[in-house]
Short mmCIF file of C-alpha atoms in Angstrom, two decimals:
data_model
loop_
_atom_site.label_atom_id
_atom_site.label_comp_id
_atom_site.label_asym_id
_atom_site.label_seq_id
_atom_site.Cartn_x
_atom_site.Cartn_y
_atom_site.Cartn_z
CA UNK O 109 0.00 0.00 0.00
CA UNK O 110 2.80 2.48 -1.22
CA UNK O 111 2.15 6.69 -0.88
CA UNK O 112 -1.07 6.40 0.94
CA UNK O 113 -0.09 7.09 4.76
CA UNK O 114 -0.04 10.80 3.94
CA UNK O 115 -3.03 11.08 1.76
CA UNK O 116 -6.30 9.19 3.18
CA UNK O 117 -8.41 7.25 0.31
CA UNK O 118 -11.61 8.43 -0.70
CA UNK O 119 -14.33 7.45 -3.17
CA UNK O 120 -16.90 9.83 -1.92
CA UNK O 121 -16.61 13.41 -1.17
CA UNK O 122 -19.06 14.76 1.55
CA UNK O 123 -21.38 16.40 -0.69
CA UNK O 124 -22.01 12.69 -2.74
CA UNK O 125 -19.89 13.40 -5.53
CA UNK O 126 -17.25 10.30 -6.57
CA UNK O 127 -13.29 10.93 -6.56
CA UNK O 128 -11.88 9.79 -9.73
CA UNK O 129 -9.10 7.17 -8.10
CA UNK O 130 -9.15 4.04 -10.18
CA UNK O 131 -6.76 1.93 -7.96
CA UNK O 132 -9.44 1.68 -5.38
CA UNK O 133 -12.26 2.05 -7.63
CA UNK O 134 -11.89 -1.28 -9.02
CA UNK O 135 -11.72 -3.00 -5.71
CA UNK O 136 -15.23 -2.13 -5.11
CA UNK O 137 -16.26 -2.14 -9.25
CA UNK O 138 -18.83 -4.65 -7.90
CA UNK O 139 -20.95 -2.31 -5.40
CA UNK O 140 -23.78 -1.51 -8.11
CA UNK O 141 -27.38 0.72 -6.70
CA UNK O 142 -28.40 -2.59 -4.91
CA UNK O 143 -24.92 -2.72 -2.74
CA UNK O 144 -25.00 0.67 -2.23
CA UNK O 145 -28.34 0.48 -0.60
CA UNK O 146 -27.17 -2.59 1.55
CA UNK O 147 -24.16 -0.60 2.76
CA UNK O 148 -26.62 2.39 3.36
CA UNK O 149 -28.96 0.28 5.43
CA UNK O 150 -26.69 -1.26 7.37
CA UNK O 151 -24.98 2.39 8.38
CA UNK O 152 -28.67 3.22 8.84
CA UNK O 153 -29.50 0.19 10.94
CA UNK O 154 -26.10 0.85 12.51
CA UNK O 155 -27.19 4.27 14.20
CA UNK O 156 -30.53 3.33 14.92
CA UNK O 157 -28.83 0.28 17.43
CA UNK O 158 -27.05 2.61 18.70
CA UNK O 159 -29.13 5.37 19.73
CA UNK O 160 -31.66 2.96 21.09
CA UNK O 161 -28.86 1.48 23.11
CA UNK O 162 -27.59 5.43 24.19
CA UNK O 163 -31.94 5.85 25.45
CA UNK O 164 -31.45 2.63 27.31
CA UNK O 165 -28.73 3.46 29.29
CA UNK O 166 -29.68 7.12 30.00
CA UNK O 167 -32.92 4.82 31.18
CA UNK O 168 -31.37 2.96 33.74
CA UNK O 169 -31.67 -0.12 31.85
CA UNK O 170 -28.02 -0.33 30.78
CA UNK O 171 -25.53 0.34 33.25
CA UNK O 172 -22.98 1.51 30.41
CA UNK O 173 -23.06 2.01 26.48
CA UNK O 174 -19.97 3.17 24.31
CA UNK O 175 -21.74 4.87 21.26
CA UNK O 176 -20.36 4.71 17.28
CA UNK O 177 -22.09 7.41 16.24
CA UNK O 178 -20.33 9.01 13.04
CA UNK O 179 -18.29 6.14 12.81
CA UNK O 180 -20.76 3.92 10.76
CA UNK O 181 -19.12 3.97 7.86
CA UNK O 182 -15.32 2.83 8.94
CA UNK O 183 -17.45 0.22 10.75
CA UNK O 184 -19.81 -1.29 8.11
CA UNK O 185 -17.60 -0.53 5.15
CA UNK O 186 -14.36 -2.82 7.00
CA UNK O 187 -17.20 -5.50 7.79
CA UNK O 188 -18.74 -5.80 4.26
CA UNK O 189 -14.90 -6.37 3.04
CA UNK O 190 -14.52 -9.30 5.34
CA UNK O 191 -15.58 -13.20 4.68
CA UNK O 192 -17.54 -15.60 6.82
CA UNK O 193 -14.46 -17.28 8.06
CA UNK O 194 -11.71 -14.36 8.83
CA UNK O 195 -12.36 -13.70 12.07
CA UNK O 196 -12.63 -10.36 13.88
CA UNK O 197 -11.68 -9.22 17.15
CA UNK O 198 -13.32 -5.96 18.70
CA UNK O 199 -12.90 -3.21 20.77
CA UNK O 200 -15.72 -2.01 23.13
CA UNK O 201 -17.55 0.29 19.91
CA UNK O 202 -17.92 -2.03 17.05
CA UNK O 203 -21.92 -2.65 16.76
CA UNK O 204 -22.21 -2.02 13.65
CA UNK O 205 -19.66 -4.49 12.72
CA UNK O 206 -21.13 -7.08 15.38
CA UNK O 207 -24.66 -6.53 13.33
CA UNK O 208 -22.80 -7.20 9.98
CA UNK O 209 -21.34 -10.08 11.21
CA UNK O 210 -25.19 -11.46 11.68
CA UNK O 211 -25.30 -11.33 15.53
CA UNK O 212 -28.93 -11.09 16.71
CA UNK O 213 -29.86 -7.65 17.85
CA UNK O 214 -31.16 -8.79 20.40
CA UNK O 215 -28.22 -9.80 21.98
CA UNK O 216 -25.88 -6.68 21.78
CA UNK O 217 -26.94 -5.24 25.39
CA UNK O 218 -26.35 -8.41 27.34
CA UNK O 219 -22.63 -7.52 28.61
CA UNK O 220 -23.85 -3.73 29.27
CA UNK O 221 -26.80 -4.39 31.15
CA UNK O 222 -24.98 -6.82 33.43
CA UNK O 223 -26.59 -9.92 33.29
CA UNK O 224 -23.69 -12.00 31.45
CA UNK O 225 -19.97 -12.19 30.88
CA UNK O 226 -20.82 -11.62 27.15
CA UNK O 227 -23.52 -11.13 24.50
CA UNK O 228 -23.31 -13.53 21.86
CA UNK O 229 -20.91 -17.39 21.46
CA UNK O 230 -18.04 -15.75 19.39
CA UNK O 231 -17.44 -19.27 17.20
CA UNK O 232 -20.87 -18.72 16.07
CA UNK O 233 -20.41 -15.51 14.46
CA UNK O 234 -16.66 -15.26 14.06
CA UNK O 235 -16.67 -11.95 16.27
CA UNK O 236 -15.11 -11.43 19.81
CA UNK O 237 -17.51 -10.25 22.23
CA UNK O 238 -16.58 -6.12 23.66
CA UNK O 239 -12.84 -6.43 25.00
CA UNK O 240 -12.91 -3.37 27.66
CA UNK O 241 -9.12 -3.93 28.02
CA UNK O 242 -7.24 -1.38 26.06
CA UNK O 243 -5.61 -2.65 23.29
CA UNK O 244 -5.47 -6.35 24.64
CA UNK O 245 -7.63 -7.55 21.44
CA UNK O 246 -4.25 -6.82 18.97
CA UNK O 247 -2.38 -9.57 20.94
CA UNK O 248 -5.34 -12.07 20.65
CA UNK O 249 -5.67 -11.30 16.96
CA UNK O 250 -1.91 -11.76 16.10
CA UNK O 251 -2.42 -14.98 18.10
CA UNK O 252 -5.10 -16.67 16.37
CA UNK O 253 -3.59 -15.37 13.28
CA UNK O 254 -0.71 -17.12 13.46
CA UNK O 255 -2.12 -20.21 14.34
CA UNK O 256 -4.45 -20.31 11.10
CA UNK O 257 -1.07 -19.63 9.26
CA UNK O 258 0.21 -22.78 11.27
CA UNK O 259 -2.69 -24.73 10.41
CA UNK O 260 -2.87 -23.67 6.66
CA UNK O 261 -5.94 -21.91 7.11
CA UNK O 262 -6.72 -19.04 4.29
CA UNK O 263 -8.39 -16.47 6.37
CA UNK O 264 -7.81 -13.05 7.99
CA UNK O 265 -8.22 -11.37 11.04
CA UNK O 266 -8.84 -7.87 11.83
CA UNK O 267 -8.41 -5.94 15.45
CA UNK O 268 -10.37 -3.33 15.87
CA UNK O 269 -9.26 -0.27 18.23
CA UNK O 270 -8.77 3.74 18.26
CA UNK O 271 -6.40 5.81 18.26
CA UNK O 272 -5.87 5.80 21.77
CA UNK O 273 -5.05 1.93 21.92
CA UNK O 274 -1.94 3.07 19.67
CA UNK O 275 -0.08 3.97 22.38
CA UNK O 276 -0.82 1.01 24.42
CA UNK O 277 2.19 -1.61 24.52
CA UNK O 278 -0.27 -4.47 23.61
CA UNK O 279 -0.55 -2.92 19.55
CA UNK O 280 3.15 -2.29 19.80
CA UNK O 281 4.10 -5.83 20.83
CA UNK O 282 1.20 -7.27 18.18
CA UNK O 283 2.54 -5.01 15.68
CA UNK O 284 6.05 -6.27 15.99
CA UNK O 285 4.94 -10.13 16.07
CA UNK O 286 2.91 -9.77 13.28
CA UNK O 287 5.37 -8.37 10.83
CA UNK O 288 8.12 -10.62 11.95
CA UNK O 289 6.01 -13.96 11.38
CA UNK O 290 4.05 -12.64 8.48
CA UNK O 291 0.63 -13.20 10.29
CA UNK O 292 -2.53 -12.30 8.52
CA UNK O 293 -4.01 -9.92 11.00
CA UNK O 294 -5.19 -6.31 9.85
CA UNK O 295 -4.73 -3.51 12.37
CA UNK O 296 -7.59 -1.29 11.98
CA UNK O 297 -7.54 2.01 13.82
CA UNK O 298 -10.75 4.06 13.98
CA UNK O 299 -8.89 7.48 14.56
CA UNK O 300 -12.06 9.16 16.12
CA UNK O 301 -9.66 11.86 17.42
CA UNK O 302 -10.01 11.35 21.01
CA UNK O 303 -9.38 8.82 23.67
CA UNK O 304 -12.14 9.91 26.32
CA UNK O 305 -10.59 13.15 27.02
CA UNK O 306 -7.17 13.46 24.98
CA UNK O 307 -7.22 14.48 21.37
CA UNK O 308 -5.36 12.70 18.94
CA UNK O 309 -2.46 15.14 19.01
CA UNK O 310 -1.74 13.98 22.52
CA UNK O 311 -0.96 10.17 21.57
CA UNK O 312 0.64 10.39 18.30
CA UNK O 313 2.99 13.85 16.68
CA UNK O 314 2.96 12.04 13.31
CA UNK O 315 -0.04 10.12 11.61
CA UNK O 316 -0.76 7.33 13.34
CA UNK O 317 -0.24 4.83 10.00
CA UNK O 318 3.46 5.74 10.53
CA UNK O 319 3.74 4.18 13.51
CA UNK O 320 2.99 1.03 12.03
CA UNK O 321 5.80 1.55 8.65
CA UNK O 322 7.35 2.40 12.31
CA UNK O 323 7.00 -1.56 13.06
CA UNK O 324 7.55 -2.84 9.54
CA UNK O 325 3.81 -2.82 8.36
CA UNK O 326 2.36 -1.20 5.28
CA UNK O 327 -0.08 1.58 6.28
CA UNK O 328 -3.08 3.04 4.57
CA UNK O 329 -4.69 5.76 5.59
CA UNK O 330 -8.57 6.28 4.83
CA UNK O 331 -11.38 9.02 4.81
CA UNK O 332 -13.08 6.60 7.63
CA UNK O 333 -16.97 8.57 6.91
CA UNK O 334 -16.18 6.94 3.22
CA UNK O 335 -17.97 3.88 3.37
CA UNK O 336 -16.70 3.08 -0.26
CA UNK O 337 -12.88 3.65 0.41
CA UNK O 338 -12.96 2.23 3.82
CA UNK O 339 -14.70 -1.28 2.05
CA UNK O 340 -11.85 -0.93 -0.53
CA UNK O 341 -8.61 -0.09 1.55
CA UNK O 342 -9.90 -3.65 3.87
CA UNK O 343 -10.69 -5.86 0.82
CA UNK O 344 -7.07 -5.11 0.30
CA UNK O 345 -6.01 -5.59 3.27
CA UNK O 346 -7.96 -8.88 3.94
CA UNK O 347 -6.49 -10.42 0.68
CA UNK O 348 -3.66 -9.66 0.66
CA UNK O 349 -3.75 -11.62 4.97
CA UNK O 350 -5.31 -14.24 3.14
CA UNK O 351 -3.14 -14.73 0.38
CA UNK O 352 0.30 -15.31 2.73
CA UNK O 353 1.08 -11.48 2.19
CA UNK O 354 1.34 -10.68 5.80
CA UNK O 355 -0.18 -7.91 8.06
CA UNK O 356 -1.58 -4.73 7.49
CA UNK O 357 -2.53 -1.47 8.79
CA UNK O 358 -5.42 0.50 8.32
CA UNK O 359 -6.08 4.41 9.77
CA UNK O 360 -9.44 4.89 9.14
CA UNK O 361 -10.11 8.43 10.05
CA UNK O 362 -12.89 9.80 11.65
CA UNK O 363 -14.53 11.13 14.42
CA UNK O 364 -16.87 10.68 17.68
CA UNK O 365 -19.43 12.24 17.30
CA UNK O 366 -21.15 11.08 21.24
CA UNK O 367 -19.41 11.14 24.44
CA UNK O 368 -16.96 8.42 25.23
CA UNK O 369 -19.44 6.10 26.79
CA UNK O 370 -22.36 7.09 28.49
CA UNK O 371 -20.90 7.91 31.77
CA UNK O 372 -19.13 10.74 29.62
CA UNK O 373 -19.38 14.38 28.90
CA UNK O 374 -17.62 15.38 25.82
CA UNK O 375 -18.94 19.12 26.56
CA UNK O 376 -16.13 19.41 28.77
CA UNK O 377 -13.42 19.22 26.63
CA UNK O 378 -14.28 19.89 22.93
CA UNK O 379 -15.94 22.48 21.36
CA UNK O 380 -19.27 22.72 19.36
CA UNK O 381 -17.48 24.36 16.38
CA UNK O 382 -15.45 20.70 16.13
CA UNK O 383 -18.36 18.63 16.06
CA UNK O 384 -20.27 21.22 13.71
CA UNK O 385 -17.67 20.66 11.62
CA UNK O 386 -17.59 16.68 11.89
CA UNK O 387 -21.15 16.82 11.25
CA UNK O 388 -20.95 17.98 7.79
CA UNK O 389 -19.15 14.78 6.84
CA UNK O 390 -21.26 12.46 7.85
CA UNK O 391 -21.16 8.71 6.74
CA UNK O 392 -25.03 8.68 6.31
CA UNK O 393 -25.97 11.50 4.55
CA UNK O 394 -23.04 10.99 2.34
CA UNK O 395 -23.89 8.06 1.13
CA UNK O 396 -27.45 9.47 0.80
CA UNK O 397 -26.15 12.24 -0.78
CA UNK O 398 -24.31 10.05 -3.52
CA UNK O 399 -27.45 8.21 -4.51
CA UNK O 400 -29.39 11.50 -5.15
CA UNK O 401 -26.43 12.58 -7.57
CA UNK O 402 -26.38 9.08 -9.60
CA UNK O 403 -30.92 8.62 -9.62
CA UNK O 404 -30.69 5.92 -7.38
CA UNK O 405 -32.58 7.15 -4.60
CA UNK O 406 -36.21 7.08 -3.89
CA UNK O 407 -39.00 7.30 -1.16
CA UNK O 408 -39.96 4.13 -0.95
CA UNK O 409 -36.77 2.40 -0.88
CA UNK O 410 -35.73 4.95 1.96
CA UNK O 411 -38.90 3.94 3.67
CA UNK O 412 -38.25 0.37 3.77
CA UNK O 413 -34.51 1.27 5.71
CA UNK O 414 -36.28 3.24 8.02
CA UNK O 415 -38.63 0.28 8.97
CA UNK O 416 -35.85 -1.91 9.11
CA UNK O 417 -34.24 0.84 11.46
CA UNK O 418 -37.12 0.66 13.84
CA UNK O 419 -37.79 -3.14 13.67
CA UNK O 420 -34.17 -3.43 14.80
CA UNK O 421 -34.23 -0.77 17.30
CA UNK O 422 -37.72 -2.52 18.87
CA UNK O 423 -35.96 -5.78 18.96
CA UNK O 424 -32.98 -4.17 20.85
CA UNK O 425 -35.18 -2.79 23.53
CA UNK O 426 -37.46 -5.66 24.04
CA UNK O 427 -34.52 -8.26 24.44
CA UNK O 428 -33.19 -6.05 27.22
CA UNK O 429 -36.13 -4.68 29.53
CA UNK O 430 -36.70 -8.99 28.89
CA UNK O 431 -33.28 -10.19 30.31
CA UNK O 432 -33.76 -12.37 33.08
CA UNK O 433 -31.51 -11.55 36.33
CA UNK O 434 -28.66 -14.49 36.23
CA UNK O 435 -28.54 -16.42 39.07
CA UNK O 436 -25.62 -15.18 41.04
CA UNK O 437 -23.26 -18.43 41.16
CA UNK O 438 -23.62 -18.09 37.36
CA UNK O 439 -20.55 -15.85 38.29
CA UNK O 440 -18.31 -18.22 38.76
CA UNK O 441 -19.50 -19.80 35.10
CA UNK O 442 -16.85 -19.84 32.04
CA UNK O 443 -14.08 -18.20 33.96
CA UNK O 444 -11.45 -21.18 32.67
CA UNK O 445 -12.24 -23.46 29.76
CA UNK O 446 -11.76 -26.37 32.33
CA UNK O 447 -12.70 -27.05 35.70
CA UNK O 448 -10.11 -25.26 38.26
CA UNK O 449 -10.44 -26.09 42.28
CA UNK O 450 -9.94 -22.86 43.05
CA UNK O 451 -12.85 -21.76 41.52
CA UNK O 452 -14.86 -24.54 42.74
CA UNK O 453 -13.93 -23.85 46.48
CA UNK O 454 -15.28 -20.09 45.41
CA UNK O 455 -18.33 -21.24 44.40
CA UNK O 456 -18.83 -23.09 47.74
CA UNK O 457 -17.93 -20.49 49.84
CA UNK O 458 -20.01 -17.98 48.16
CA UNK O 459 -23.37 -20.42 47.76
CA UNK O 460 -22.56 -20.63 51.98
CA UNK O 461 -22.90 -17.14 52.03
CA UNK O 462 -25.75 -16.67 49.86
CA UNK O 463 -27.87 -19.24 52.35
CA UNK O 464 -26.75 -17.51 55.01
CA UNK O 465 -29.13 -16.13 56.91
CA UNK O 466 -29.29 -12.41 55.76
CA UNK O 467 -30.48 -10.48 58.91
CA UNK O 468 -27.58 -9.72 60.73
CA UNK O 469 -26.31 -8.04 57.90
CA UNK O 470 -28.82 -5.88 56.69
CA UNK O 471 -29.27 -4.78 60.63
CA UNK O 472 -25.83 -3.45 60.03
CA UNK O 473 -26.41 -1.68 57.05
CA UNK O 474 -29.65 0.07 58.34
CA UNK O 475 -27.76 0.98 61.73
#
């Protein structure tokens, strides 16, 4: 991926009009009006999960929620580029790639709401659950990566994380492992210019790509509200994993437009001119934007996303004011793959507890 860590790809300008690049053109040549309107959806869909998800927690019904919105499009447009067996692992953000991947809506609140270690069996959809450790994801992708290569498998895998996760030592040491086996693992950083409360400035003085030409890896960078460019840069990417080429890394850029999570307030630190600004390049109304310009969009068809939008959204809420309580020994559940005494004698001790009889206790808490 020679001379692009200084200029970011792009297929789509803000206002909907196409940028005349035929490298990456012709890796998405196939996207034709009924594509485009599956990569719409989905960046539709996308938002809609997510701001049912931001209601929920502000609701008491979630006890945390890290929202993607205005990063849609580095999130659905990385996901369409990737095939049922490559295998992704996630930060704490990626929804929208979670939905892609064909993980029931229903299940995406499960880990926020508190009522199981995760949301959905990973092997089933070829997705990591949320990984709330910074950065630890890279390590775990290089790893599985390298064991496909070992067992002859032809896939990819991709770690997602931001910008802030570059500066963690987990991407370094991934980074360096992956270009010195030749491990099919892309690195793709959603530079959404801040890590909770530190702008991008703050983690890297130089584009971020170069830290990974830093580590031996060829970089791209990409306009990440491009849904076109960001499906073309990881196609790329992915097949050239798949095909024994090595790693890869991808700087998709673009921005948060929410707070951090929902326990956030990104008043505090940024301006309302910066996110004015961000706003006029959104993913959405981009790609809306671009099938105005070509006669490709109508009223009906926009209809149909926006029922899709609120059938998802409906099924998001349901499953979650619907999630039973676990049982609280479930706690103990899945913490190693094998039994392990220690855990066992835990488990005792806390079921002992549990039959306890209570009132001693709550006369101390009430005195």
């Amino acid at each position: 991926m020679p001379g692009t860590t200084e200029y970011p790809v792009q297929l789509i300008q803000p206002d909907g009009a196409r940028v005349h690049n035929p490298e990456y053109q012709a890796l998405v040549a196939d996207i034709g009006p009924d594509e485009l309107w599956q990569l719409y959806e989905d960046l539709v869909v996308g938002r809609r999960i997510d701001s049912e998800a931001v209601a929920l927690a502000r609701q008491g019904q979630l006890g945390l929620w890290a929202p993607l919105q205005g990063q849609e499009a580095a999130q659905v447009g990385s996901a369409h580029a990737l095939q049922p067996d490559d295998y992704v692992f996630t930060s704490y953000r990626e929804t929208a790639v979670a939905y892609c991947r064909g993980v029931d809506p229903g299940a995406l609140t499960a880990m926020w709401r508190g009522v199981a270690h995760s949301s959905w069996d990973p092997d089933e959809f070829n997705i990591t659950n949320p990984a709330i450790v910074v950065g630890a994801q890279g390590l775990h992708a290089t790893g599985y990566a390298y064991a496909a290569h070992l067992d002859g498998a032809e896939i990819a895998t991709i770690a997602y994380f931001g910008d802030g996760a570059t500066s963690q030592g987990d991407i370094a040491e991934a980074m360096t492992f992956a270009s010195t086996w030749s491990a099919p693992v892309v690195f793709f950083c959603q530079n959404n210019h801040w890590a909770i409360s530190e702008p991008v400035q703050l983690q890297s003085a130089t584009p971020i790509a170069q830290r990974a030409v830093g580590h031996g890896l060829p970089a791209c960078r990409v306009d990440g509200n491009d849904v076109l460019a960001v499906l073309a840069v990881t196609r790329r990417a992915a097949g050239r994993a798949r095909g024994g080429g090595g790693p890869s890394f991808i700087e998709a850029i673009t921005y948060r437009m929410g707070p951090h999570t929902t326990a956030d307030d990104p008043t505090r630190y940024r301006t309302a001119a910066e996110t004015e600004e961000w706003a006029r390049r959104d993913p959405i109304l981009r790609v809306r934007r671009l099938l105005e310009r070509e006669g490709l969009f109508d009223s009906a068809a926009q209809r149909r996303v926006d029922e899709r939008a609120d059938e998802v959204a409906h099924r998001v809420r349901s499953a979650t004011l619907a999630m039973p309580d676990p049982d609280p020994l479930e706690l103990f559940d899945h913490v190693y793959a094998t039994p392990h005494p220690f855990i066992d004698a835990q488990r005792r001790d806390y079921a002992e507890y549990l039959a306890a009889d209570p009132a001693p206790l709550e006369e101390g808490v009430r005195s």
